[in-house]
mmCIF file of C-alpha atoms and ligand atoms in Angstrom:
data_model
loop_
_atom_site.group_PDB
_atom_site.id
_atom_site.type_symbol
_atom_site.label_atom_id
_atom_site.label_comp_id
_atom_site.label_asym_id
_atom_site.label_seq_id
_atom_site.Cartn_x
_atom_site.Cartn_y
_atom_site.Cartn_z
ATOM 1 C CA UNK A 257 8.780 2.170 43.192
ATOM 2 C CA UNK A 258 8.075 1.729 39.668
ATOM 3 C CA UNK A 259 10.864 3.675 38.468
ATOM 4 C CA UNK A 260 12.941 2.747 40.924
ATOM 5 C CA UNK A 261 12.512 -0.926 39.984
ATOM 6 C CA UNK A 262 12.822 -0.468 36.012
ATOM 7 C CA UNK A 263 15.588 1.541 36.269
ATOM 8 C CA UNK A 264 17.678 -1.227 38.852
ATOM 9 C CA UNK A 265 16.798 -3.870 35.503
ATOM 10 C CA UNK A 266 17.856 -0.805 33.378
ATOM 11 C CA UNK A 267 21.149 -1.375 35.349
ATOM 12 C CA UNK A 268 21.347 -4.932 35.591
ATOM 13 C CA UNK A 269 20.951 -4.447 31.581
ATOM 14 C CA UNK A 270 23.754 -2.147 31.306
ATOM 15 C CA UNK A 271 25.999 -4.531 33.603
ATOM 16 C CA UNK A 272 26.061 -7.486 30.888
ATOM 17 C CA UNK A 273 27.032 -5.504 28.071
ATOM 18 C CA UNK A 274 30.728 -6.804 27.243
ATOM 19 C CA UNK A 275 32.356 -3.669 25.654
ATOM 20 C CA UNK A 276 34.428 -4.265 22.826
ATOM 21 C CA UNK A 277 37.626 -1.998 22.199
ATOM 22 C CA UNK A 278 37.551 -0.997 18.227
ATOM 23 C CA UNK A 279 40.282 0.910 16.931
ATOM 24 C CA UNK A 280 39.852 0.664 13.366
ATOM 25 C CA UNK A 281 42.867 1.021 10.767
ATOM 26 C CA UNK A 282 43.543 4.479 10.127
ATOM 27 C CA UNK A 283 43.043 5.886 6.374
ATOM 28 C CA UNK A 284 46.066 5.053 4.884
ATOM 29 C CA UNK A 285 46.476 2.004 7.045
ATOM 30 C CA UNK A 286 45.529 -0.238 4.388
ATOM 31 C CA UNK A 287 46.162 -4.400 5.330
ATOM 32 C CA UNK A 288 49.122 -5.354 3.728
ATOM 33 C CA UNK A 289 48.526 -8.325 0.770
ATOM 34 C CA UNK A 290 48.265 -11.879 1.796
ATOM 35 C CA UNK A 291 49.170 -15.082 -0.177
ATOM 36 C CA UNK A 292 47.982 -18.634 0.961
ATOM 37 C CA UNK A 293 49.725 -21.351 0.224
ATOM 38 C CA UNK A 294 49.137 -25.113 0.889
ATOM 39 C CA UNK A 295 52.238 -27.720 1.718
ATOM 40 C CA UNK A 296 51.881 -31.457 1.727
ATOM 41 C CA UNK A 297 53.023 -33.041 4.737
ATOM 42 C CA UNK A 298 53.282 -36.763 6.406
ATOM 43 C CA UNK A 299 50.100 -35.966 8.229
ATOM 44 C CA UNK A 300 47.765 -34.335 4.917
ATOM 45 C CA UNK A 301 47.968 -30.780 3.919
ATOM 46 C CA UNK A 302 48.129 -27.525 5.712
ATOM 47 C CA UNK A 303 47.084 -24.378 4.576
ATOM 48 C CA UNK A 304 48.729 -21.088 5.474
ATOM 49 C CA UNK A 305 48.299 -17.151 4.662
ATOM 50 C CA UNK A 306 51.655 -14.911 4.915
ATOM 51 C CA UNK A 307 51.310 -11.090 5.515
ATOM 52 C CA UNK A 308 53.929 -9.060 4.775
ATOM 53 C CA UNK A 309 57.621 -9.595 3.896
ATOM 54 C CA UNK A 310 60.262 -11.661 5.357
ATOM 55 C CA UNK A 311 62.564 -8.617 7.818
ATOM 56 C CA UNK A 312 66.233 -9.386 7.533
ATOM 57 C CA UNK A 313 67.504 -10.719 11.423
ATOM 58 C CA UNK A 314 63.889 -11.145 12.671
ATOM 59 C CA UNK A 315 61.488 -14.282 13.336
ATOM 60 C CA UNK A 316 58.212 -14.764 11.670
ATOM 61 C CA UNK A 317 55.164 -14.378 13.869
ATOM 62 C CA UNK A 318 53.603 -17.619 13.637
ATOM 63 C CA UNK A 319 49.845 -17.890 14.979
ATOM 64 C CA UNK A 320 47.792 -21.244 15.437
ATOM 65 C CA UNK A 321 43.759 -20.978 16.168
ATOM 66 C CA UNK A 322 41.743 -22.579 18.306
ATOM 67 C CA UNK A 323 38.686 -24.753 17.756
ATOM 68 C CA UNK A 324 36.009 -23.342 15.815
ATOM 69 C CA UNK A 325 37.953 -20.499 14.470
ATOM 70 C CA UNK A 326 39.984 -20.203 11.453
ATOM 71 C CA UNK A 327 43.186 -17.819 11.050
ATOM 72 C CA UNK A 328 41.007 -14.728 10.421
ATOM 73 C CA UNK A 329 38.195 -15.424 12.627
ATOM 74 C CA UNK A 330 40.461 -15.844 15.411
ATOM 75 C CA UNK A 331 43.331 -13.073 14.927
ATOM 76 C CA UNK A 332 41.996 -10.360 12.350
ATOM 77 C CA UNK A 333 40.444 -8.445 14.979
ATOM 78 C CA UNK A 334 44.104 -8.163 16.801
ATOM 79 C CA UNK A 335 46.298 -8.032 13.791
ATOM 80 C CA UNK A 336 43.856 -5.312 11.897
ATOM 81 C CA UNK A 337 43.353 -3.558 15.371
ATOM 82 C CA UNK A 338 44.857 0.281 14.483
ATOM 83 C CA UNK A 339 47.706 -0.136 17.009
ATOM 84 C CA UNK A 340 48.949 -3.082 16.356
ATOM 85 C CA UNK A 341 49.789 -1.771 12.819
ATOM 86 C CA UNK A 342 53.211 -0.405 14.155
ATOM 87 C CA UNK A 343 54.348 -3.691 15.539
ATOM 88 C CA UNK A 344 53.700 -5.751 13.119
ATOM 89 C CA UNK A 345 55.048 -3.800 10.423
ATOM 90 C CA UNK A 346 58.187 -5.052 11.813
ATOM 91 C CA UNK A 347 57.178 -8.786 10.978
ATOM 92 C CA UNK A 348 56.105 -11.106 8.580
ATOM 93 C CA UNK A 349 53.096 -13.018 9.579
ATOM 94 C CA UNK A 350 52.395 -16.929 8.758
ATOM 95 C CA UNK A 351 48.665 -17.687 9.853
ATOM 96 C CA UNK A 352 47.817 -21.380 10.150
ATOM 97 C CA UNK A 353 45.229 -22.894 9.095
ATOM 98 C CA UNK A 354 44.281 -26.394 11.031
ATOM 99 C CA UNK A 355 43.503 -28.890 8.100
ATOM 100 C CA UNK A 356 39.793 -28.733 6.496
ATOM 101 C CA UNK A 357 39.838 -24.924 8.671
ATOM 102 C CA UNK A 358 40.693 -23.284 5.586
ATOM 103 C CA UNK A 359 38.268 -20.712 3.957
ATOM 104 C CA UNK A 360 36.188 -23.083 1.286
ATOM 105 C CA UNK A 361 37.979 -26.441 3.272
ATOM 106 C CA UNK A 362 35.634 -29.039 1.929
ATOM 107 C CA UNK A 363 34.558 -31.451 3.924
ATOM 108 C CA UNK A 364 36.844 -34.666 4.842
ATOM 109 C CA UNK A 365 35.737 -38.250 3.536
ATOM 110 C CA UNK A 366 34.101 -40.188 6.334
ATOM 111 C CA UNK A 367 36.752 -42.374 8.363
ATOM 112 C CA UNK A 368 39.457 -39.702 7.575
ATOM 113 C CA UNK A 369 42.579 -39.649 10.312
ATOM 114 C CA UNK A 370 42.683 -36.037 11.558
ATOM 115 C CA UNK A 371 46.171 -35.348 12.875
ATOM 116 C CA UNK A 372 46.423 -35.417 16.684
ATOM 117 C CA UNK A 373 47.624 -31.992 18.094
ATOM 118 C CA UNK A 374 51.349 -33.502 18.029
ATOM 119 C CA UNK A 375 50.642 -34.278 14.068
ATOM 120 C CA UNK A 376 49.382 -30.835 13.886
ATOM 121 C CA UNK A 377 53.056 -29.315 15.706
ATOM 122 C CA UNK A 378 54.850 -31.779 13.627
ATOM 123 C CA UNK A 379 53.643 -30.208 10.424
ATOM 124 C CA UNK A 380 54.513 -26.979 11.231
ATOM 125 C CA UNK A 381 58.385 -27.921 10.299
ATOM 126 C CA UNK A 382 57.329 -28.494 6.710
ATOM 127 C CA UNK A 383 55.745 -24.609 6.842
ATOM 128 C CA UNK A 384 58.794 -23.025 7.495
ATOM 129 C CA UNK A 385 60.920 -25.285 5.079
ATOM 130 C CA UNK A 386 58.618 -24.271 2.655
ATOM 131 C CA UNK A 387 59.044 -20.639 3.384
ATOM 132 C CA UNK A 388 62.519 -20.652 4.346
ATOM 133 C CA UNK A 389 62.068 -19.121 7.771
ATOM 134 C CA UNK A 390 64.393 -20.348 10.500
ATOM 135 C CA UNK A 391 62.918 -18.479 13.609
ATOM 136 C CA UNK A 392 58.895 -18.009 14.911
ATOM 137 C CA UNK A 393 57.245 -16.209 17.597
ATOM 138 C CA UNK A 394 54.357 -18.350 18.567
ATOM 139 C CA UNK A 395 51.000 -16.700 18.829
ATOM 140 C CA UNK A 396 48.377 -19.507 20.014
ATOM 141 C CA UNK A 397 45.125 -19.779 21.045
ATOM 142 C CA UNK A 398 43.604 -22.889 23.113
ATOM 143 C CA UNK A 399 44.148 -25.578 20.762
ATOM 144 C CA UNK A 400 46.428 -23.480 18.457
ATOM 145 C CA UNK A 401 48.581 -22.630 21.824
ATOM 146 C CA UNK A 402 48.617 -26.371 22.604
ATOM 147 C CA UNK A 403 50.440 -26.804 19.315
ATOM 148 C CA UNK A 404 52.767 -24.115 19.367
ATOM 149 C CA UNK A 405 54.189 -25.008 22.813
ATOM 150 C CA UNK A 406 54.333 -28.816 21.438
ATOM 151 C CA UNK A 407 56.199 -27.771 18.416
ATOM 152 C CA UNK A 408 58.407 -25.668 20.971
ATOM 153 C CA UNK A 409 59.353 -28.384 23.056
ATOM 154 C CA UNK A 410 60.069 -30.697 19.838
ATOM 155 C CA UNK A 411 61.977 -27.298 18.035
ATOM 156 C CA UNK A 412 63.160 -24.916 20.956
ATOM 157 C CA UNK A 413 66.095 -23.695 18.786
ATOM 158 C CA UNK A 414 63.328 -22.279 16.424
ATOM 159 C CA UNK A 415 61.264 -20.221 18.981
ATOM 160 C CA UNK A 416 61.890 -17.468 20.250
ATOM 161 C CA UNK A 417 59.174 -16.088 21.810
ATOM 162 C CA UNK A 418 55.703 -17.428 22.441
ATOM 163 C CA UNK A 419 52.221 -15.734 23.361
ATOM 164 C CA UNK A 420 49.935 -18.922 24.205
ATOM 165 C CA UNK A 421 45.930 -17.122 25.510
ATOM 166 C CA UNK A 422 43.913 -19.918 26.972
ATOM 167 C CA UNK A 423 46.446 -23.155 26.930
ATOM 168 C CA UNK A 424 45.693 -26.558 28.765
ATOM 169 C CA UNK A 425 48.762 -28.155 29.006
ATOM 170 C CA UNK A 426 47.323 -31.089 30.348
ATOM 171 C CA UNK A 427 45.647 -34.485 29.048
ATOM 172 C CA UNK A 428 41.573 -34.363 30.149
ATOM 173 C CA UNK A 429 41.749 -36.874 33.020
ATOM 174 C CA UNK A 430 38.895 -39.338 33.706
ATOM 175 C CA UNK A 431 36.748 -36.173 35.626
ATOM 176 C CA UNK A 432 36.980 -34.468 33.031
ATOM 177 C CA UNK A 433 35.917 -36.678 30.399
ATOM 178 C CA UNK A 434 33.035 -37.724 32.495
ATOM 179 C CA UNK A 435 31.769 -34.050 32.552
ATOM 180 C CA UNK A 436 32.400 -33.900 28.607
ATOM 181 C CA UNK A 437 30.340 -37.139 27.978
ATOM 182 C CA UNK A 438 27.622 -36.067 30.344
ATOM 183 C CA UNK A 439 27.639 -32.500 28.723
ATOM 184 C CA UNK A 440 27.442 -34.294 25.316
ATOM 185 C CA UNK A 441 24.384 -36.073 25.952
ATOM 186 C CA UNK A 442 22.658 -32.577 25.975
ATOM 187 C CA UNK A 443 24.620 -30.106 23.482
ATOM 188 C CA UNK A 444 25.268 -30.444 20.003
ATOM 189 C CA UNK A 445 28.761 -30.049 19.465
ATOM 190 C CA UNK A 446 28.547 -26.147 18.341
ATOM 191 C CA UNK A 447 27.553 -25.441 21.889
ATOM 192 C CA UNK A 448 30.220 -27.549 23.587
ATOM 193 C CA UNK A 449 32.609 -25.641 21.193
ATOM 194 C CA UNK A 450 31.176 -22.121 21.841
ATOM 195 C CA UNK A 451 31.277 -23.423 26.091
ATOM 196 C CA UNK A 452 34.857 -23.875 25.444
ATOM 197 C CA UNK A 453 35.706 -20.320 23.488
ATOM 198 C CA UNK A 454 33.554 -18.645 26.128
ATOM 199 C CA UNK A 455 32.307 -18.287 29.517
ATOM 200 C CA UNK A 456 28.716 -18.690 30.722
ATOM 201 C CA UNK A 457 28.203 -15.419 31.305
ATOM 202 C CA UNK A 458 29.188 -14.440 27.786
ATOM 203 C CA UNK A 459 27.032 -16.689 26.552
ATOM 204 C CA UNK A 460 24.080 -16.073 28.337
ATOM 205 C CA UNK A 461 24.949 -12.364 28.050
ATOM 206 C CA UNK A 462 24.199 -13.142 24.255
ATOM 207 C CA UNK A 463 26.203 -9.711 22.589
ATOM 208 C CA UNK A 464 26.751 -9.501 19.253
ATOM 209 C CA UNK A 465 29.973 -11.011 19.415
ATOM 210 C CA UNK A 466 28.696 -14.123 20.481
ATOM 211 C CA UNK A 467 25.841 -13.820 18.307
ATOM 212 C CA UNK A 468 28.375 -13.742 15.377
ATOM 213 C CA UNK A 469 30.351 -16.904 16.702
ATOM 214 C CA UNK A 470 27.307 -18.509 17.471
ATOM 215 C CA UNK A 471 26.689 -18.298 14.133
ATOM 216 C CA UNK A 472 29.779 -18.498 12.791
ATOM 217 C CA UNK A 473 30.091 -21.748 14.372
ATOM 218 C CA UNK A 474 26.896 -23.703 14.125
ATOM 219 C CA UNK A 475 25.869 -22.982 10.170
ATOM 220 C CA UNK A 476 29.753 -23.568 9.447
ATOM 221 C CA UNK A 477 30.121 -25.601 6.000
ATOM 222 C CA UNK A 478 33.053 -27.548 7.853
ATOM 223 C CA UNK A 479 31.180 -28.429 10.906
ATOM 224 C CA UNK A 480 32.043 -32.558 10.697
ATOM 225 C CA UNK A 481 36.067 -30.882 9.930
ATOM 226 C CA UNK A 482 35.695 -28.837 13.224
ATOM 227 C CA UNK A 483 34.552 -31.782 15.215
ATOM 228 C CA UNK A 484 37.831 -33.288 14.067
ATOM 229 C CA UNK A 485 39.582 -30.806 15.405
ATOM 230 C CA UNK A 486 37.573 -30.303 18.507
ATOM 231 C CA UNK A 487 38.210 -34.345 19.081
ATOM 232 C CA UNK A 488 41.833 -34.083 18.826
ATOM 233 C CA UNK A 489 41.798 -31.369 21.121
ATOM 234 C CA UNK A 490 39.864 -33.485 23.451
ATOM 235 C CA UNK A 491 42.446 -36.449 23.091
ATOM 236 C CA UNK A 492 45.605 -34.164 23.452
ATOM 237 C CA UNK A 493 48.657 -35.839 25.242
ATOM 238 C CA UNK A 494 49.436 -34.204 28.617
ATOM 239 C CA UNK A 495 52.234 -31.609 27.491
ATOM 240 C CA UNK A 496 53.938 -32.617 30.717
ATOM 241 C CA UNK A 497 55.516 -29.143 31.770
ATOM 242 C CA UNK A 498 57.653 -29.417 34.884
ATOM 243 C CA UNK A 499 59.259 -26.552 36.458
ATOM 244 C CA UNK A 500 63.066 -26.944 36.532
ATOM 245 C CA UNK A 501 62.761 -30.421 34.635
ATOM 246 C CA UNK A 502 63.726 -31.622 31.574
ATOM 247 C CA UNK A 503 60.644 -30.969 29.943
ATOM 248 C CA UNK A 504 59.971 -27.233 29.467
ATOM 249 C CA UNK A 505 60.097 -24.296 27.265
ATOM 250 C CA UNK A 506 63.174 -22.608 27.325
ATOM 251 C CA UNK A 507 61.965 -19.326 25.319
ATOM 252 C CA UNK A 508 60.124 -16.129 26.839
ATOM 253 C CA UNK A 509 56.702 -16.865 27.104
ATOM 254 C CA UNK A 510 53.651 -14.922 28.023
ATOM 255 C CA UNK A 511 50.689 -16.565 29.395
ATOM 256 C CA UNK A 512 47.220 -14.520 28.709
ATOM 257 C CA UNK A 513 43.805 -15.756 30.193
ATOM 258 C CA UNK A 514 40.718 -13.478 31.135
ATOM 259 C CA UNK A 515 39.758 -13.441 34.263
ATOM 260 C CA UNK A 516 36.340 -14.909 33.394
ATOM 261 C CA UNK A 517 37.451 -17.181 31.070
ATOM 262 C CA UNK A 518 36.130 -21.003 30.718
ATOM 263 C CA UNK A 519 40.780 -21.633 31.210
ATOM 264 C CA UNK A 520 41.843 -19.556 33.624
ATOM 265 C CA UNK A 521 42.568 -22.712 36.729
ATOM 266 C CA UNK A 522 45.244 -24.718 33.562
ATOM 267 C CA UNK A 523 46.300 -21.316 32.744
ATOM 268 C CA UNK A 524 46.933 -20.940 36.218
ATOM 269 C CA UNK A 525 48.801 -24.060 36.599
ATOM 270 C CA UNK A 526 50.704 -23.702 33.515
ATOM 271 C CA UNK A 527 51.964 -20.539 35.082
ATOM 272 C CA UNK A 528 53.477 -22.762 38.048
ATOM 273 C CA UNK A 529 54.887 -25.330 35.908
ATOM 274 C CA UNK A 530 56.587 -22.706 33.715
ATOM 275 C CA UNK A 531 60.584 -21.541 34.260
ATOM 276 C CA UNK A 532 59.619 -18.070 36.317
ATOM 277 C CA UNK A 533 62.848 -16.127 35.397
ATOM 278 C CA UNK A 534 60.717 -16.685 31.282
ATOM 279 C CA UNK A 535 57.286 -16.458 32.030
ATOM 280 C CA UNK A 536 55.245 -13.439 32.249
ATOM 281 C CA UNK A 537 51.226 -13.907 33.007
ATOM 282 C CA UNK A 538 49.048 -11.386 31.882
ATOM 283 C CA UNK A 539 45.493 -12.053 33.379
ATOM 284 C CA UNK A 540 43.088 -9.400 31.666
ATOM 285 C CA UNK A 541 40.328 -7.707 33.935
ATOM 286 C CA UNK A 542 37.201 -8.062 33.116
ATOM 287 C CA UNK A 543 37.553 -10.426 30.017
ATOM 288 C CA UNK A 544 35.899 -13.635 29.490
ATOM 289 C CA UNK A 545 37.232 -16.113 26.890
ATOM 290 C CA UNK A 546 38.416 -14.294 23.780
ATOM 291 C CA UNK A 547 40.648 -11.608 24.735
ATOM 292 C CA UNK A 548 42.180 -10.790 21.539
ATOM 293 C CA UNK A 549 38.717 -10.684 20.357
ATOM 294 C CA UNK A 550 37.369 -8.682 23.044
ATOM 295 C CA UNK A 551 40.382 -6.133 24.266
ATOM 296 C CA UNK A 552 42.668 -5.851 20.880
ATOM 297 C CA UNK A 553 44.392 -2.765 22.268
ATOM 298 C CA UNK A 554 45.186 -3.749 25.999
ATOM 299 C CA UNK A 555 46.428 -6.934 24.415
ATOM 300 C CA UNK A 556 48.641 -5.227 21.667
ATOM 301 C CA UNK A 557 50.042 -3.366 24.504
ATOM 302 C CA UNK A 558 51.057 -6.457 26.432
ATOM 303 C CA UNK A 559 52.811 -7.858 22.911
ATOM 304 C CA UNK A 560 54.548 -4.867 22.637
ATOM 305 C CA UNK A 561 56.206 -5.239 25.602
ATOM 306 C CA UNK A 562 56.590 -9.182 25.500
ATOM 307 C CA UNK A 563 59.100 -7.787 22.587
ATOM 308 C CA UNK A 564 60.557 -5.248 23.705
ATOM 309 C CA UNK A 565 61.537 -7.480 26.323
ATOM 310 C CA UNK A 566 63.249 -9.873 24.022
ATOM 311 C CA UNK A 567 64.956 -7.087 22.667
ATOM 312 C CA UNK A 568 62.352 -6.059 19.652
ATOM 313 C CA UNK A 569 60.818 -2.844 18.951
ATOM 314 C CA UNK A 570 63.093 -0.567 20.915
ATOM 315 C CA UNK A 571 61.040 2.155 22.630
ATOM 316 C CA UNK A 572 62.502 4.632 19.766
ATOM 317 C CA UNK A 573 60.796 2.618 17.104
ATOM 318 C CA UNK A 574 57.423 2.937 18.969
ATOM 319 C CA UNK A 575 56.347 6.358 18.512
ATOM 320 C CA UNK A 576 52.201 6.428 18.384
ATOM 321 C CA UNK A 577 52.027 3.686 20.497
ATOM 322 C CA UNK A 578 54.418 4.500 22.915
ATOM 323 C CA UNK A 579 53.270 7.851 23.044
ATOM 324 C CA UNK A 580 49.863 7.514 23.563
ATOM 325 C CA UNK A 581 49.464 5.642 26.895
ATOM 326 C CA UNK A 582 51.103 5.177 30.377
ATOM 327 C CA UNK A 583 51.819 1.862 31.468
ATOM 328 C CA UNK A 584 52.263 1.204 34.804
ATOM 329 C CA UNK A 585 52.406 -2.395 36.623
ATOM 330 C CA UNK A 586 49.624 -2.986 38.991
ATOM 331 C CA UNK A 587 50.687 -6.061 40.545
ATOM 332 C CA UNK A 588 53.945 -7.778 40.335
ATOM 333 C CA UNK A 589 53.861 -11.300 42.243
ATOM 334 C CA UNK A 590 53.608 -14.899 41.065
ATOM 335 C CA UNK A 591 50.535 -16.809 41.870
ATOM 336 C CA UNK A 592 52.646 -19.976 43.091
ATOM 337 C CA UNK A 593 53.888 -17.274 46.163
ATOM 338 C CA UNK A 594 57.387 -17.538 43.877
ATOM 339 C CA UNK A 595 57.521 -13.561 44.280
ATOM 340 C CA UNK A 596 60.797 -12.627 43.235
ATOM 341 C CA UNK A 597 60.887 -14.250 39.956
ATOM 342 C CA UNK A 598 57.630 -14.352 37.830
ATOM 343 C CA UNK A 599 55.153 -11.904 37.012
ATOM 344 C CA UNK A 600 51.921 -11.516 37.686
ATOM 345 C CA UNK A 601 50.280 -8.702 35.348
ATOM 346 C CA UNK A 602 46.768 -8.124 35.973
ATOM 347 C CA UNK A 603 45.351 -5.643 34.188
ATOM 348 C CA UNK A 604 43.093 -3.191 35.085
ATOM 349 C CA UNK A 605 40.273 -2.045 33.278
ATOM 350 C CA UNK A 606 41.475 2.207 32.808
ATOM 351 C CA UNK A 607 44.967 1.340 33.290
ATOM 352 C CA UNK A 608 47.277 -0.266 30.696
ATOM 353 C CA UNK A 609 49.941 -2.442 32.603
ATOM 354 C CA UNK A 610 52.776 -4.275 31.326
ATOM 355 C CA UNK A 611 56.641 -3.819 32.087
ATOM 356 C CA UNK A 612 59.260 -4.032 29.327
ATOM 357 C CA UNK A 613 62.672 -5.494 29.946
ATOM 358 C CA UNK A 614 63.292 -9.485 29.896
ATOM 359 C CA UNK A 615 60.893 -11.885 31.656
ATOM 360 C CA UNK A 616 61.739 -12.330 35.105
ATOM 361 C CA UNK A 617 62.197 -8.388 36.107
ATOM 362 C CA UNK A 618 59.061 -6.449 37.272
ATOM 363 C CA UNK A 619 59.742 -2.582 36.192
ATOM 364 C CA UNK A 620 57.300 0.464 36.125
ATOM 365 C CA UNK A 621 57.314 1.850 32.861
ATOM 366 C CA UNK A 622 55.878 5.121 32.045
ATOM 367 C CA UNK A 623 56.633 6.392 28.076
HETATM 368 C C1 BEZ B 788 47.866 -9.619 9.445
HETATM 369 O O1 BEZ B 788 48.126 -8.505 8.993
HETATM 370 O O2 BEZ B 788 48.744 -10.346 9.930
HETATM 371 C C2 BEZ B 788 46.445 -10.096 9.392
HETATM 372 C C3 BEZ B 788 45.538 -9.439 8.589
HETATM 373 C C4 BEZ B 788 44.223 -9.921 8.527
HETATM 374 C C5 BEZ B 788 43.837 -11.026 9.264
HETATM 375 C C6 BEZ B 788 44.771 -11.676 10.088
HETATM 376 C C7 BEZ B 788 46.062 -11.189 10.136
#
C-alpha cells in the first residue's frame, strides 16, 4: 500500500513537470552581432536591437514583446533555438523594445504619459524610416501582437506576414475589468502580470521556467515602467476585427495559442473574425502560455512553413530542417465550422504538423 501510494504521488510528480525543448546552437553557430539603436518619436523614444543584415527583396522580421518581457527575454529562446538558425539567416531581425523595457531603461518620472498600444504601433513607422526598411513580418506576443496587428491595420502595404501568439483583439469590457479590480485587491502587480504570461497550472506547477520569470519579473529595476505597460495593455482600444468588413488584416497571418494558455477563448475568436482564405491557427498541445518559450522547435517548424507559404524559404533552401522531421497535418478544420477555408493546426505532442503552401489550403506535407 505504501509503495503503491508513494509511487501514484511519484506520478502525480512526474505529471507537472512542463518539459522544455532545448536545442542549443551548434558549435559554429555563433549569434550573429546586434546593434541597438534608439529613435525619437511623437510619443518618446523607442529602443530597438537589429540582428543581421538587411537581404536584398526580403522584409525584416519585426518582433514586439509582451508585458513583463523585454526583446530577449521574450524571443532569445526561439531566435537562438538551433533550428531556427537556418531561417533566419535569411532575415534581418529588428527587436522592439516597449519604452523604459530596454536593458538598463531607467525608471520614468512620476506622472509620465506612457504611449497607449496605438502610440506604441504608431511609433513603429519612425523604426523603419530610421532603418530604411519598407516591408516587416510581424512576430508579436500578447501586448506586442496587439501592436503589430494595430500597426497592420494602420500600414497593411508594409506587412507581409504576421505571427501574433496570445493576441486579444478586444477592449476588456466591464466583466472583465471587474475581475481585474477584484484580482488587484489581492496581487501585487508581478503576479497579475505572471497570471497573464501563464496559466494556473504553470504557475502552481512552479518549474524553473517560471521560477526564472517569477523572478525576472518581480525584482525587475523597471517594475513602475512595466506597470505602464501592463496599464496600457489593460486600456487597449477594441481592435475591432470583422470578418469580410472593412476592418481587417489583409496579410497571411498565423494565430498561435497553447492549449492551456491564460488566451486561448480571444485567440479563438480572433480566429473567427479573421479573413479564413489568410489565417492559419496553430493551437500547440500541451503548452500553457509561453510557447515560444516552452516548444522553440515545434514552433520554428510552424514559421517555417507560415513562409514557405508566402513564398519564402523554398523547400530546397531548407536542408537540416527539412530533412530532419515529417510533418504531417493532424487536423484541418476551422473552429467557426467554416471547414473549407481556414485551418485548424493542432499539434500533437510526437508529431510535428504544419502544411506549406498559402493560407487557406490544407496539404499533407512529408519532406
Ligand atoms: C536574433 O538572432 O534575432 C536574436 C538573438 C538573440 C536574442 C533575440 C534574437
Amino acid at each position: 500500500m505504501e509503495n503503491g501510494g508513494s509511487r501514484q504521488a511519484g506520478m502525480a510528480e512526474l505529471q507537472e513537470v512542463q518539459i522544455t525543448e532545448e536545442k542549443p546552437l551548434l558549435p559554429g553557430q555563433t549569434p550573429e552581432a546586434a546593434k541597438t539603436h534608439s529613435v525619437e518619436t511623437p510619443y518618446g523614444s523607442v529602443t530597438f536591437t537589429v540582428y543581421g543584415t538587411p537581404k536584398p527583396k526580403r522584409p525584416a522580421i519585426l518582433t514586439y514583446h509582451d508585458v513583463g518581457l523585454n526583446y530577449k527575454s521574450c524571443f532569445q529562446s526561439l531566435f537562438q533555438f538551433g533550428d531556427m538558425q537556418e531561417i533566419i539567416q535569411n532575415f534581418v531581425r529588428v527587436h522592439v523594445d516597449a519604452p523604459g523595457m530596454e536593458e538598463g531603461a531607467p525608471v520614468f518620472p512620476l506622472g509620465y504619459q506612457y504611449p497607449s498600444l496605438d502610440q506604441l504601433a504608431d511609433m513603429i513607422p519612425c523604426i523603419l524610416q530610421y532603418l530604411n526598411f519598407s516591408a516587416i513580418i510581424g512576430v508579436g506576443v500578447g501586448a506586442g501582437a496587439y501592436v503589430l496587428s494595430r500597426y497592420a491595420l494602420t500600414h497593411p502595404d508594409t506587412v507581409e506576414g504576421l505571427v501574433l501568439i496570445n493576441i486579444d483583439p478586444n477592449a476588456k469590457g466591464w466583466m472583465d475589468w471587474a475581475a481585474h479590480k477584484l484580482t488587484g485587491l489581492t496581487s501585487s502587480i508581478s503576479e497579475m502580470i505572471l497570471g497573464h504570461l501563464f496559466s494556473q497550472e504553470e504557475l502552481s506547477g512552479n518549474s524553473e521556467l517560471i521560477q526564472k520569470y517569477r523572478n525576472i519579473i518581480t525584482h525587475a529595476p523597471n517594475l513602475d515602467n512595466i506597470e505602464l505597460y501592463w496599464n496600457s495593455y489593460n486600456n487597449r482600444r477594441d481592435l475591432n476585427l470583422e470578418r469580410g468588413g472593412a476592418v481587417t488584416l489583409k496579410c497571411p497571418v498565423m494565430l498561435v495559442v497553447g492549449d492551456q494558455a491564460p488566451h486561448e477563448d480571444a485567440v479563438v475568436e480572433c480566429n473567427s473574425k479573421l479573413d479564413p482564405t489568410q489565417t492559419s491557427f496553430l493551437k500547440m498541445a500541451d503548452s500553457g502560455g509561453q510557447p515560444q518559450l516552452t516548444q522553440p522547435g515545434k514552433l520554428t517548424e510552424a514559421f517555417k512553413y507560415f513562409l514557405q507559404g508566402m513564398g519564402y524559404m523554398a523547400s530546397s533552401c531548407m536542408t537540416r530542417l527539412s530533412r530532419s522531421r515529417t510533418a504531417s497535418l493532424t487536423s484541418a478544420a476551422s473552429i467557426d465550422g467554416n471547414r473549407s477555408r481556414s485551418r485548424t493546426l493542432s499539434q500533437s505532442s510526437e508529431s510535428g504538423t504544419l502544411p506549406s503552401g498559402p493560407p487557406g489550403h490544407t496539404m499533407e506535407v512529408s519532406c
